[in-house]
Amino acid sequence: MNGSSRPRGGTGKKSNRAKSEARLGWLIAGPAFFIMLSVTAYPIAQAVYDSLFSFRLTAPDDRSFVFLQNYLTIFSDVEVFWQALGVTLFVTVVTVAVELVLGFGLALVMHKALKRIRGALRTAILVPYGIITVVSAFAWYYMFDINSGFVNNWFSWVPGIDSDLDWFANFPTAITIIMASEIWKTTPFIALLLLAGLAQVPDELVEAAKVDGASWRQQMTRVILPNMKAAIMVAVLFRALDAFRIFDNVFIMTNGSANTEVLSLLAYRTSIGRLEIGLGSAVSVILFICVLLICFIAIKFFKVDLASGTDAKGGK
Amino acid sequence: MASNGKLTGRQRLGWTVLTVVVLLYALFPVAAILATSFKTQADLGNASFLPSSWTWENYQMILVGDAQGLFLTALRNSIGITLIATFIAVVLATLCAYAIARLDFPGKKIILGSALAVSIFPVISVVTPLFNLWRNIGLYDTWLGLIIPYLSLTLPISIWTLAAFFRQIPWDLEQAAQVDGATQWQAFRRAIVPLAMPGVFTTAIIAFFIAWNDFVYGISLTSTEAARPVPAALAFFTGASQFEEPTGAISAAAIVVTIPVVVLVLLFQRQIVSGLTQGAVKG
């Protein structure tokens, strides 16, 4: 994603027309740009600054500069921080992997379905995406809740499930339901991106492979998937970034109990729950750096070209 | 596709099963919370999917009963804040995307790049400083205090979707209209606006979704009914007494806030799909 190497503005000095076009461009594009930056760049700078202070809102006069002390405190806290990071990474990897497989399946079904039912299928698949995350979290929570849920009753024949099973009291079961709700809610997004990717695979290529006697599996791995690489990479990156920021469903279902605390929740509870602005800011900064790292790794090692994946090459 | 001809019996069965499985997958959790919303207080623990007797009491409670104050104010906040944020985002993004698609000026890549950067930004990272700042300047727990951060959610995707959309508009039409004697403004209005409207509209729906879905800003930057939107209000619902779980009321409220979104999805699914995928994958 390096800047363009195209020499700008042609030869010599710019014409008046180019100048006025540039001025008009910034005049009408500027407000959106300015707002985006002021709502994000400024607060993150403030967070970096605040993270260097020992500062709680309950004792605002005790504010003092402690340099990296907050970060040291966080990094030395195995029970809280490293565990939250581990859970967050676990959730990210598992949900993205499952969603990729499930989403590809859904995309194939939508792609191949008869015209008559294609619209209905697509509408149904869009429903989870349109549902508010909090509503989805409550729906899943009530299904499994020990008091109001019916799952224990329905699946009492499965070994390990009986009417006393409290899904949200143990880490393995609680995190499973949290991930299930996340997967249910966001798989449609991946399915839609992959469907768009599928639509871009040239039909002639698939036909040619069929004529040459390629099996279904060979068509998939040799023709279809390689041609969808860009779509798959973009989908994985966006979902991974999104999953890493998971918050709503954890907050609703366990609020971090049963060791299900994730980084976002830790940041929220430190700063807004306990009003430890300095410490909370440090967690926020760490979360931000993690997201940057994921992007960097994706772009560097998996060669996700976001700019060309989004048609930005047309911007000359 | 190629499979539009006659199907064998087995293929037809396969497709039927597949369709049912997909529909079940997509709709089951919604059906579950819908069923819960019709259970009576005594029925909530009945350990079955359907209520043993159907009741509207949960809807009554949140719309005209005890929880009315809580829910209706939150609903009003949600609708107001989301609509204003959507409107501002779409106006600004339309201008911005028009400039990107149409004009030649240095910094276009910077604008698109920063929109992308903002969209991957972890919301929770900016919420702590905003919480602190808003309290100092009096924006905490106000509509404006949520509208501004919502723009960070809605602007980036609006800019990307609209820029992708505007690039496909045949701008030559505008010149053609001018040659035919229209003024610049007339040419723009008659030739371009009708072509651009569907994209703007789609973007508005997507932006509305995203703002309607917010939870982190909602619980962090509000503390009372003055500005708390529905998703956040749901999380702080309590029962009529401390022994009474608010399960029924929350389920009913969840259904009420889901209906407008599902209606929008049903009405505009084609545009939503093309808008989402246009903004994200185009290669």
Coordinates of N, CA and C in Angstrom, one line a residue, chain A residues 2-180:
Chain A
N2 N 2.0 1.2 -0.7 CA 2.8 2.4 -0.8 C 2.1 3.5 -1.6
G3 N 2.5 4.7 -1.4 CA 1.9 5.8 -2.2 C 2.2 5.6 -3.7
S4 N 1.4 6.3 -4.5 CA 1.5 6.1 -5.9 C 2.8 6.7 -6.4
S5 N 3.4 6.1 -7.4 CA 4.7 6.6 -7.9 C 4.4 7.5 -9.1
R6 N 3.2 7.7 -9.4 CA 2.8 8.4 -10.6 C 3.2 9.9 -10.4
P7 N 4.0 10.5 -11.3 CA 4.3 11.9 -11.1 C 3.0 12.7 -11.2
R8 N 2.9 13.7 -10.3 CA 1.6 14.3 -10.1 C 1.5 15.6 -11.0
G9 N 0.4 15.9 -11.5 CA 0.1 17.1 -12.1 C 0.8 17.4 -13.5
G10 N 1.4 16.4 -14.0 CA 2.0 16.5 -15.4 C 3.3 17.4 -15.3
T11 N 3.5 18.1 -16.4 CA 4.8 18.8 -16.5 C 4.6 20.2 -16.0
G12 N 5.7 20.7 -15.4 CA 5.8 22.1 -15.0 C 4.7 22.5 -14.0
K13 N 4.4 23.8 -14.0 CA 3.4 24.3 -13.0 C 2.0 23.9 -13.4
K14 N 1.2 23.8 -12.3 CA -0.2 23.4 -12.5 C -1.0 24.5 -13.2
S15 N -1.9 24.1 -13.9 CA -2.8 25.1 -14.5 C -3.8 25.6 -13.5
N16 N -4.4 26.7 -13.8 CA -5.3 27.3 -12.8 C -6.5 26.3 -12.6
R17 N -6.9 25.6 -13.7 CA -8.0 24.7 -13.6 C -7.7 23.6 -12.6
A18 N -6.5 23.0 -12.7 CA -6.1 22.0 -11.7 C -6.2 22.5 -10.3
K19 N -5.7 23.7 -10.1 CA -5.7 24.3 -8.8 C -7.1 24.5 -8.2
S20 N -8.0 25.0 -9.1 CA -9.3 25.2 -8.6 C -10.0 23.9 -8.3
E21 N -9.7 22.9 -9.2 CA -10.3 21.6 -8.9 C -9.8 21.0 -7.6
A22 N -8.6 21.2 -7.3 CA -8.0 20.7 -6.1 C -8.7 21.3 -4.9
R23 N -8.9 22.7 -5.1 CA -9.5 23.4 -4.0 C -10.9 23.0 -3.7
L24 N -11.7 22.8 -4.8 CA -13.0 22.3 -4.7 C -13.1 20.9 -4.1
G25 N -12.2 20.1 -4.6 CA -12.1 18.7 -4.1 C -12.0 18.7 -2.5
W26 N -11.0 19.4 -2.0 CA -10.9 19.5 -0.6 C -12.0 20.2 0.1
L27 N -12.6 21.1 -0.5 CA -13.7 21.8 0.1 C -14.9 20.9 0.3
I28 N -15.2 20.0 -0.6 CA -16.3 19.2 -0.4 C -16.0 17.8 0.2
A29 N -14.7 17.4 0.1 CA -14.4 16.1 0.7 C -13.8 16.3 2.1
G30 N -13.4 17.5 2.3 CA -12.7 17.9 3.6 C -13.6 17.6 4.9
P31 N -14.8 18.1 4.9 CA -15.6 17.9 6.2 C -15.7 16.5 6.6
A32 N -15.9 15.5 5.7 CA -16.0 14.1 6.1 C -14.7 13.7 6.7
F33 N -13.6 14.0 6.0 CA -12.2 13.7 6.4 C -11.9 14.2 7.8
F34 N -12.3 15.5 7.9 CA -12.0 16.2 9.2 C -12.7 15.5 10.4
I35 N -14.0 15.2 10.2 CA -14.8 14.6 11.2 C -14.2 13.2 11.6
M36 N -13.9 12.4 10.6 CA -13.4 11.1 10.8 C -12.1 11.2 11.7
L37 N -11.2 12.1 11.3 CA -10.0 12.2 12.0 C -10.2 12.7 13.5
S38 N -11.1 13.7 13.6 CA -11.2 14.3 14.9 C -11.9 13.3 15.9
V39 N -12.8 12.4 15.3 CA -13.5 11.5 16.2 C -12.6 10.3 16.6
T40 N -11.5 10.0 15.8 CA -10.7 8.9 16.1 C -9.2 9.2 16.4
A41 N -8.6 10.0 15.6 CA -7.2 10.3 15.8 C -7.0 11.1 17.0
Y42 N -7.8 12.1 17.3 CA -7.6 12.9 18.5 C -7.8 12.0 19.7
P43 N -8.9 11.3 19.9 CA -9.1 10.5 21.1 C -7.9 9.5 21.3
I44 N -7.4 8.9 20.2 CA -6.4 7.9 20.5 C -5.1 8.6 20.9
A45 N -4.9 9.7 20.4 CA -3.7 10.5 20.9 C -3.9 10.8 22.4
Q46 N -5.1 11.2 22.7 CA -5.4 11.5 24.1 C -5.2 10.3 25.0
A47 N -5.6 9.1 24.4 CA -5.5 7.9 25.2 C -4.0 7.5 25.4
V48 N -3.2 7.7 24.4 CA -1.8 7.5 24.6 C -1.2 8.4 25.7
Y49 N -1.6 9.7 25.7 CA -1.2 10.6 26.7 C -1.7 10.2 28.1
D50 N -3.0 9.9 28.2 CA -3.5 9.5 29.5 C -2.9 8.3 30.1
S51 N -2.5 7.4 29.1 CA -2.0 6.1 29.6 C -0.7 6.2 30.3
L52 N 0.0 7.4 30.3 CA 1.2 7.6 30.9 C 1.1 8.2 32.3
F53 N -0.2 8.3 32.7 CA -0.5 8.9 34.0 C -1.2 7.9 35.0
S54 N -0.9 8.1 36.2 CA -1.7 7.4 37.2 C -2.9 8.3 37.5
F55 N -4.1 7.9 37.1 CA -5.2 8.9 37.0 C -6.5 8.2 37.2
R56 N -7.2 8.4 38.3 CA -8.5 7.9 38.4 C -9.5 9.0 38.6
L57 N -10.7 8.8 38.1 CA -11.7 9.9 38.2 C -12.1 10.1 39.6
T58 N -12.0 9.0 40.4 CA -12.5 9.1 41.8 C -11.5 10.0 42.6
A59 N -10.3 10.1 42.2 CA -9.3 11.0 42.9 C -8.6 11.8 41.9
P60 N -9.2 12.8 41.3 CA -8.6 13.5 40.2 C -7.4 14.3 40.6
D61 N -7.3 14.7 41.8 CA -6.2 15.5 42.3 C -4.9 14.7 42.4
D62 N -5.0 13.4 42.5 CA -3.8 12.5 42.6 C -3.1 12.2 41.3
R63 N -3.5 12.9 40.3 CA -3.0 12.6 39.0 C -1.5 12.8 38.9
S64 N -0.7 11.8 38.5 CA 0.7 12.0 38.4 C 1.3 11.2 37.2
F65 N 2.4 11.7 36.7 CA 3.1 11.1 35.6 C 3.8 9.9 36.0
V66 N 3.5 8.8 35.4 CA 4.2 7.5 35.8 C 4.9 6.8 34.6
F67 N 4.9 7.5 33.5 CA 5.6 7.0 32.3 C 5.0 5.6 31.9
L68 N 5.7 4.5 31.8 CA 5.2 3.3 31.3 C 4.7 2.4 32.4
Q69 N 4.6 2.9 33.7 CA 4.2 2.1 34.8 C 2.9 1.3 34.5
N70 N 1.9 2.0 33.9 CA 0.6 1.3 33.7 C 0.8 0.1 32.8
Y71 N 1.6 0.3 31.8 CA 1.8 -0.9 30.8 C 2.5 -2.0 31.6
L72 N 3.5 -1.7 32.4 CA 4.1 -2.7 33.2 C 3.1 -3.5 34.1
T73 N 2.3 -2.7 34.7 CA 1.2 -3.3 35.6 C 0.4 -4.3 34.8
I74 N 0.0 -3.8 33.6 CA -0.9 -4.7 32.8 C -0.2 -5.9 32.3
F75 N 1.1 -5.7 31.8 CA 1.8 -6.9 31.3 C 2.2 -7.9 32.3
S76 N 2.3 -7.4 33.6 CA 2.7 -8.4 34.6 C 1.5 -9.1 35.2
D77 N 0.3 -8.7 34.7 CA -0.9 -9.3 35.3 C -1.4 -10.5 34.5
V78 N -0.8 -11.7 34.8 CA -1.1 -12.9 34.0 C -2.6 -13.2 34.1
E79 N -3.2 -13.1 35.3 CA -4.5 -13.5 35.6 C -5.5 -12.8 34.7
V80 N -5.3 -11.5 34.6 CA -6.3 -10.6 33.9 C -5.9 -10.4 32.5
F81 N -4.8 -9.7 32.2 CA -4.5 -9.2 30.9 C -4.2 -10.4 29.9
W82 N -3.2 -11.2 30.3 CA -2.8 -12.3 29.4 C -3.9 -13.3 29.1
Q83 N -4.7 -13.5 30.1 CA -5.9 -14.4 30.0 C -6.9 -13.8 29.0
A84 N -7.2 -12.5 29.2 CA -8.1 -11.8 28.3 C -7.6 -11.8 26.8
L85 N -6.3 -11.6 26.7 CA -5.7 -11.6 25.3 C -5.8 -13.0 24.7
G86 N -5.6 -14.0 25.6 CA -5.7 -15.4 25.1 C -7.1 -15.7 24.6
V87 N -8.1 -15.3 25.5 CA -9.5 -15.6 25.1 C -9.8 -14.9 23.8
T88 N -9.4 -13.6 23.7 CA -9.7 -12.9 22.5 C -9.2 -13.5 21.3
L89 N -7.9 -13.9 21.4 CA -7.3 -14.6 20.2 C -8.0 -15.9 19.9
F90 N -8.3 -16.6 20.9 CA -9.0 -17.9 20.7 C -10.3 -17.7 20.0
V91 N -11.1 -16.7 20.5 CA -12.4 -16.4 19.9 C -12.2 -16.0 18.4
T92 N -11.2 -15.2 18.2 CA -11.0 -14.7 16.8 C -10.7 -15.8 15.9
V93 N -9.7 -16.7 16.3 CA -9.3 -17.7 15.4 C -10.4 -18.7 15.1
V94 N -11.1 -19.1 16.2 CA -12.1 -20.1 16.0 C -13.3 -19.6 15.2
T95 N -13.8 -18.4 15.5 CA -15.0 -17.9 14.8 C -14.7 -17.6 13.4
V96 N -13.5 -17.0 13.1 CA -13.2 -16.8 11.7 C -13.1 -18.1 10.9
A97 N -12.4 -19.1 11.5 CA -12.3 -20.3 10.8 C -13.6 -21.0 10.5
V98 N -14.5 -21.0 11.5 CA -15.8 -21.6 11.3 C -16.6 -20.8 10.3
E99 N -16.5 -19.5 10.4 CA -17.3 -18.7 9.5 C -16.9 -18.8 8.1
L100 N -15.6 -19.0 7.9 CA -15.1 -19.1 6.5 C -15.7 -20.3 5.9
V101 N -15.7 -21.5 6.6 CA -16.3 -22.7 6.0 C -17.8 -22.6 5.8
L102 N -18.4 -22.1 6.9 CA -19.9 -22.0 6.9 C -20.3 -21.0 5.8
G103 N -19.6 -19.9 5.8 CA -20.0 -18.8 4.9 C -19.8 -19.2 3.4
F104 N -18.7 -20.0 3.2 CA -18.5 -20.5 1.8 C -19.6 -21.5 1.4
G105 N -20.0 -22.3 2.4 CA -21.1 -23.2 2.1 C -22.4 -22.4 1.8
L106 N -22.7 -21.4 2.6 CA -23.9 -20.6 2.3 C -23.8 -19.9 1.0
A107 N -22.6 -19.4 0.7 CA -22.4 -18.7 -0.6 C -22.6 -19.6 -1.8
L108 N -22.1 -20.9 -1.6 CA -22.3 -21.9 -2.7 C -23.8 -22.2 -2.9
V109 N -24.5 -22.3 -1.8 CA -25.9 -22.6 -1.8 C -26.7 -21.5 -2.6
M110 N -26.3 -20.2 -2.2 CA -27.0 -19.1 -2.8 C -26.6 -19.0 -4.3
H111 N -25.4 -19.3 -4.6 CA -24.9 -19.2 -6.0 C -25.6 -20.2 -6.9
K112 N -25.7 -21.4 -6.3 CA -26.2 -22.5 -7.2 C -27.7 -22.7 -7.1
A113 N -28.4 -22.0 -6.1 CA -29.8 -22.3 -5.9 C -30.6 -21.9 -7.2
L114 N -31.8 -22.5 -7.3 CA -32.7 -22.1 -8.4 C -33.1 -20.7 -8.2
K115 N -33.4 -20.1 -9.3 CA -33.8 -18.6 -9.3 C -35.0 -18.4 -8.4
R116 N -35.9 -19.4 -8.3 CA -37.1 -19.3 -7.6 C -36.9 -19.0 -6.1
I117 N -35.9 -19.8 -5.6 CA -35.7 -19.7 -4.1 C -34.5 -18.9 -3.8
R118 N -33.7 -18.4 -4.8 CA -32.5 -17.7 -4.5 C -32.8 -16.4 -3.7
G119 N -33.8 -15.7 -4.1 CA -34.2 -14.5 -3.4 C -34.5 -14.7 -1.9
A120 N -35.4 -15.8 -1.7 CA -35.8 -16.1 -0.3 C -34.6 -16.5 0.5
L121 N -33.7 -17.3 0.0 CA -32.5 -17.7 0.7 C -31.7 -16.5 1.1
R122 N -31.5 -15.6 0.1 CA -30.6 -14.5 0.4 C -31.2 -13.6 1.5
T123 N -32.5 -13.4 1.4 CA -33.2 -12.6 2.4 C -33.1 -13.2 3.8
A124 N -33.3 -14.6 3.9 CA -33.2 -15.2 5.2 C -31.8 -15.1 5.7
I125 N -30.8 -15.2 4.9 CA -29.4 -15.2 5.3 C -29.1 -13.8 5.8
L126 N -29.7 -12.8 5.2 CA -29.5 -11.4 5.6 C -30.0 -11.1 7.0
V127 N -31.1 -11.8 7.4 CA -31.7 -11.5 8.7 C -30.8 -11.5 9.9
P128 N -29.9 -12.5 10.1 CA -29.0 -12.4 11.2 C -28.1 -11.2 11.1
Y129 N -27.7 -10.8 9.9 CA -26.8 -9.7 9.8 C -27.5 -8.4 10.2
G130 N -28.8 -8.3 10.0 CA -29.6 -7.1 10.3 C -30.0 -7.0 11.8
I131 N -30.0 -8.2 12.4 CA -30.3 -8.2 13.9 C -29.2 -7.5 14.7
I132 N -29.7 -6.7 15.7 CA -28.7 -6.0 16.6 C -28.0 -7.1 17.3
T133 N -26.7 -6.9 17.5 CA -25.8 -7.9 18.2 C -26.4 -8.1 19.6
V134 N -26.8 -7.1 20.3 CA -27.3 -7.2 21.6 C -28.6 -8.2 21.6
V135 N -29.5 -8.0 20.6 CA -30.6 -8.8 20.5 C -30.2 -10.3 20.3
S136 N -29.3 -10.5 19.4 CA -28.8 -11.8 19.1 C -28.2 -12.4 20.4
A137 N -27.5 -11.6 21.1 CA -26.9 -12.1 22.4 C -28.0 -12.6 23.4
F138 N -29.0 -11.7 23.5 CA -30.1 -12.1 24.4 C -30.8 -13.4 23.9
A139 N -31.0 -13.5 22.6 CA -31.7 -14.7 22.0 C -31.0 -15.9 22.4
W140 N -29.6 -15.9 22.2 CA -28.8 -17.1 22.5 C -28.8 -17.3 24.0
Y141 N -28.7 -16.2 24.7 CA -28.6 -16.4 26.2 C -29.8 -17.0 26.7
Y142 N -31.0 -16.6 26.3 CA -32.3 -17.2 26.8 C -32.5 -18.6 26.4
M143 N -32.0 -19.0 25.2 CA -32.1 -20.4 24.8 C -31.4 -21.3 25.7
F144 N -30.2 -20.8 26.2 CA -29.4 -21.7 27.0 C -29.5 -21.5 28.5
D145 N -30.1 -20.4 28.9 CA -30.2 -20.0 30.3 C -30.8 -21.1 31.1
I146 N -30.3 -21.3 32.3 CA -30.7 -22.4 33.1 C -32.2 -22.2 33.6
N147 N -32.6 -21.0 33.7 CA -34.0 -20.8 34.1 C -35.0 -20.7 33.0
S148 N -34.7 -20.0 32.0 CA -35.7 -19.8 30.9 C -35.4 -20.6 29.6
G149 N -34.3 -21.3 29.6 CA -33.9 -22.0 28.4 C -34.6 -23.3 28.1
F150 N -34.7 -23.7 26.8 CA -35.3 -25.0 26.5 C -34.3 -26.0 26.0
V151 N -33.0 -25.5 25.9 CA -32.0 -26.4 25.3 C -31.7 -27.6 26.2
N152 N -31.6 -27.3 27.5 CA -31.3 -28.4 28.4 C -32.4 -29.5 28.3
N153 N -33.6 -29.0 28.2 CA -34.8 -29.9 28.1 C -34.7 -30.7 26.8
W154 N -34.5 -30.0 25.7 CA -34.5 -30.7 24.4 C -33.4 -31.7 24.2
F155 N -32.2 -31.3 24.8 CA -31.0 -32.2 24.5 C -30.6 -33.0 25.7
S156 N -31.6 -33.3 26.6 CA -31.2 -34.0 27.8 C -30.7 -35.4 27.5
W157 N -31.0 -35.9 26.3 CA -30.5 -37.2 25.9 C -29.0 -37.2 25.6
V158 N -28.4 -36.0 25.3 CA -27.0 -36.0 25.1 C -26.2 -36.1 26.4
P159 N -25.2 -37.0 26.4 CA -24.4 -37.2 27.6 C -23.8 -35.8 28.0
G160 N -23.9 -35.5 29.3 CA -23.4 -34.2 29.8 C -24.4 -33.1 29.8
I161 N -25.5 -33.3 29.2 CA -26.5 -32.2 29.3 C -27.7 -32.7 30.1
D162 N -28.0 -32.0 31.2 CA -29.2 -32.3 31.9 C -29.8 -31.0 32.4
S163 N -30.9 -31.0 33.1 CA -31.6 -29.8 33.4 C -30.8 -28.9 34.3
D164 N -29.8 -29.5 35.0 CA -29.0 -28.6 35.9 C -27.8 -28.0 35.2
L165 N -27.6 -28.2 33.9 CA -26.4 -27.7 33.3 C -26.5 -26.2 33.2
D166 N -25.6 -25.5 33.8 CA -25.5 -24.0 33.7 C -24.4 -23.7 32.7
W167 N -24.9 -23.4 31.5 CA -23.9 -23.2 30.4 C -23.0 -22.0 30.7
F168 N -23.4 -21.0 31.4 CA -22.6 -19.8 31.6 C -21.8 -19.8 32.8
A169 N -21.7 -21.0 33.5 CA -20.9 -21.1 34.7 C -19.5 -21.6 34.4
N170 N -19.4 -22.2 33.3 CA -18.0 -22.8 33.0 C -17.5 -22.2 31.7
F171 N -16.2 -22.1 31.7 CA -15.5 -21.5 30.5 C -15.9 -22.2 29.2
P172 N -15.7 -23.6 29.1 CA -15.9 -24.2 27.8 C -17.3 -24.0 27.2
T173 N -18.3 -24.2 28.1 CA -19.7 -24.1 27.6 C -20.0 -22.6 27.3
A174 N -19.6 -21.7 28.2 CA -19.9 -20.3 28.1 C -19.3 -19.7 26.8
I175 N -18.0 -20.0 26.6 CA -17.3 -19.5 25.4 C -17.9 -20.1 24.1
T176 N -18.4 -21.3 24.2 CA -19.0 -21.9 23.0 C -20.2 -21.2 22.6
I177 N -21.1 -20.8 23.6 CA -22.3 -20.1 23.2 C -22.0 -18.7 22.8
I178 N -21.0 -18.1 23.4 CA -20.6 -16.7 22.9 C -20.2 -16.8 21.5
M179 N -19.3 -17.8 21.2 CA -18.8 -17.9 19.8 C -19.9 -18.3 18.8
A180 N -20.9 -19.1 19.3 CA -22.0 -19.5 18.4 C -22.8 -18.3 18.0

